[in-house]
Amino acid sequence: MELTMIERGKKWERSVWWTVFILLAIGTCYMFAIGENTKVTMGVLTLLLMGAAAFIQRRFEHSLPSFFVNIVYGFIFISVGLGTFGGFYDIPHFDDFLHIISGIMLAIASWIILQKMVGEHLTAQLPTIFIGLYIICFSLASAAVWELMEFAGDKLLNFTIQGRNADDTMIDMIDGLVGGTITAFVILRQRKKK
């Protein structure tokens, strides 16, 4: 029996989840073995969030599309697995790259959420300028929330995510805005073609 496109997507989603989860669990154990307690905490929190995300995806009727969820899992691996555990944050502009990609992901998420909330038919009737502003504002607001979480992690858990530098926070938000704006233009262009 041939699998439907949605079933194939879900199968890939589970495979990507397990791959990323296992690799991050191994990385977390390694960080524990070498005494990197802050990285262990970050690894454990990431694994718990991945578990919660998988639970929500499986239990709720209106789950996110598998292609988007796989992008998020890939992003988690790059940021935590390569960045935090692998030391990639020492590479110049690696953090900027991640924040631009997160702006792109947040813009895609905002588009998915809008379509799920009002339906594709009503979304097609919304003014283009509204959709563009909505996507950009959503990306920027989400980037700000992320920076607030980083700030809280630094203050409450003694992380050094923000590098104790206000410039880093602003640049990260600008990177998210750039990614969101690029994606807004792409989505609006595709929408215009349809």
XYZ file of C-alpha atoms in Angstrom:
194
model
C 0.000 0.000 0.000
C 1.396 3.373 -1.016
C 1.844 6.026 1.675
C 0.153 9.377 1.218
C 2.253 12.541 1.091
C 1.215 13.447 4.653
C 2.115 9.958 5.934
C 5.519 10.148 4.215
C 6.060 13.575 5.751
C 5.216 12.267 9.223
C 7.573 9.330 8.721
C 10.411 11.687 7.769
C 9.507 13.919 10.700
C 9.866 11.020 13.161
C 13.182 9.966 11.570
C 14.611 13.490 11.766
C 13.379 13.880 15.358
C 14.983 10.636 16.507
C 18.258 11.411 14.717
C 18.544 14.886 16.246
C 17.359 13.691 19.671
C 19.893 10.847 19.824
C 22.773 13.048 18.628
C 21.925 15.750 21.179
C 21.546 13.149 23.948
C 25.019 11.801 23.114
C 26.374 15.365 23.069
C 24.746 16.123 26.419
C 26.259 12.970 27.956
C 29.664 13.933 26.576
C 29.345 17.458 28.027
C 28.461 15.851 31.378
C 31.514 13.583 31.172
C 33.873 16.534 30.627
C 32.210 18.668 33.311
C 30.557 21.324 31.109
C 27.580 21.804 33.439
C 26.109 24.855 31.669
C 26.105 22.978 28.360
C 24.573 19.942 30.078
C 21.737 22.136 31.359
C 21.206 23.554 27.876
C 21.257 20.054 26.389
C 18.728 18.710 28.892
C 16.408 21.687 28.333
C 16.658 21.197 24.560
C 15.833 17.489 24.858
C 12.832 18.270 27.073
C 11.570 20.883 24.602
C 12.016 18.464 21.711
C 10.035 15.857 23.644
C 7.255 18.374 24.309
C 7.227 19.436 20.643
C 6.945 15.831 19.454
C 4.134 15.171 21.942
C 2.194 18.213 20.727
C 2.761 17.276 17.079
C 1.361 13.783 17.623
C -1.545 14.635 19.933
C -3.060 17.753 18.437
C -5.319 17.671 15.421
C -3.878 20.831 13.833
C -0.185 20.022 13.949
C 2.416 21.982 12.014
C 3.440 20.766 8.536
C 6.199 18.156 8.611
C 8.466 20.132 6.264
C 8.469 23.031 8.730
C 8.984 20.822 11.789
C 11.963 19.134 10.086
C 13.490 22.558 9.422
C 13.077 23.408 13.122
C 14.701 20.130 14.214
C 17.587 20.771 11.811
C 17.966 24.276 13.214
C 18.047 22.886 16.762
C 20.820 20.472 15.791
C 22.870 23.212 14.130
C 22.458 25.680 16.997
C 22.839 23.304 19.966
C 24.678 20.316 18.505
C 27.164 22.183 16.336
C 27.029 25.626 17.937
C 26.951 24.903 21.666
C 28.478 21.421 21.836
C 30.727 21.652 18.768
C 32.088 25.134 19.392
C 30.783 26.623 16.126
C 29.854 29.837 17.934
C 33.575 30.641 17.810
C 33.273 30.928 14.015
C 32.764 34.597 13.066
C 29.124 35.390 12.165
C 27.854 31.879 12.938
C 25.435 33.466 15.418
C 24.302 35.997 12.782
C 23.642 33.156 10.340
C 21.500 31.366 12.928
C 19.482 34.476 13.755
C 18.782 35.177 10.077
C 17.655 31.558 9.644
C 15.483 31.844 12.756
C 13.908 35.009 11.293
C 13.104 33.019 8.155
C 11.624 30.160 10.215
C 9.544 32.555 12.306
C 8.211 34.236 9.176
C 7.200 30.853 7.734
C 5.613 29.970 11.102
C 3.645 33.234 11.080
C 2.311 32.427 7.605
C 1.310 28.904 8.680
C -0.374 30.251 11.831
C -2.277 32.906 9.877
C -3.592 30.338 7.414
C -4.622 27.974 10.226
C -6.321 30.742 12.225
C -8.382 32.346 9.467
C -8.289 29.666 6.788
C -6.658 29.752 3.372
C -9.758 31.228 1.721
C -9.883 34.271 4.027
C -6.100 34.629 3.959
C -6.293 35.016 0.183
C -8.642 37.980 0.678
C -6.383 39.867 3.106
C -4.543 42.937 1.758
C -0.964 42.254 0.720
C 0.402 45.111 2.836
C -1.298 43.669 5.938
C 0.212 40.229 5.372
C 3.673 41.703 4.806
C 3.509 43.820 7.957
C 2.081 40.919 9.957
C 4.915 38.572 8.928
C 7.630 41.150 9.596
C 6.159 42.204 12.963
C 5.696 38.574 14.011
C 9.342 37.817 13.192
C 10.631 40.863 15.042
C 8.404 40.276 18.085
C 9.472 36.619 18.238
C 13.141 37.636 17.984
C 12.566 40.023 20.908
C 10.952 37.249 22.971
C 13.938 35.001 22.200
C 16.340 37.705 23.375
C 14.314 38.090 26.575
C 14.633 34.333 27.155
C 18.400 34.546 26.561
C 18.576 37.422 29.044
C 16.615 35.391 31.599
C 18.896 32.383 31.041
C 21.961 34.550 31.586
C 20.560 36.108 34.748
C 18.824 33.101 36.318
C 20.928 30.149 35.150
C 24.319 31.869 34.714
C 24.423 31.190 30.980
C 26.524 33.485 28.810
C 24.287 33.392 25.758
C 24.203 37.145 25.208
C 27.907 37.545 25.760
C 27.136 40.195 28.390
C 26.803 42.627 25.499
C 23.796 44.800 24.577
C 25.104 45.134 21.003
C 24.781 41.367 20.586
C 21.097 41.559 21.520
C 20.385 44.337 19.019
C 22.326 42.665 16.201
C 20.501 39.379 16.843
C 17.139 41.177 16.588
C 18.231 42.926 13.377
C 19.301 39.555 11.945
C 15.866 38.116 12.789
C 14.209 41.129 11.183
C 16.296 40.673 8.017
C 15.342 36.982 7.775
C 11.669 37.786 8.400
C 11.622 40.604 5.845
C 13.251 38.465 3.145
C 10.720 35.706 3.769
C 7.801 38.156 3.761
C 8.829 39.344 0.287
C 9.175 35.748 -0.953
C 5.778 34.737 0.455
C 4.089 37.832 -0.976
C 5.694 37.247 -4.360
C 4.475 33.631 -4.403
C 1.042 34.794 -3.302
C 0.923 37.345 -6.136
C 1.800 34.650 -8.698
C -1.140 32.535 -7.506
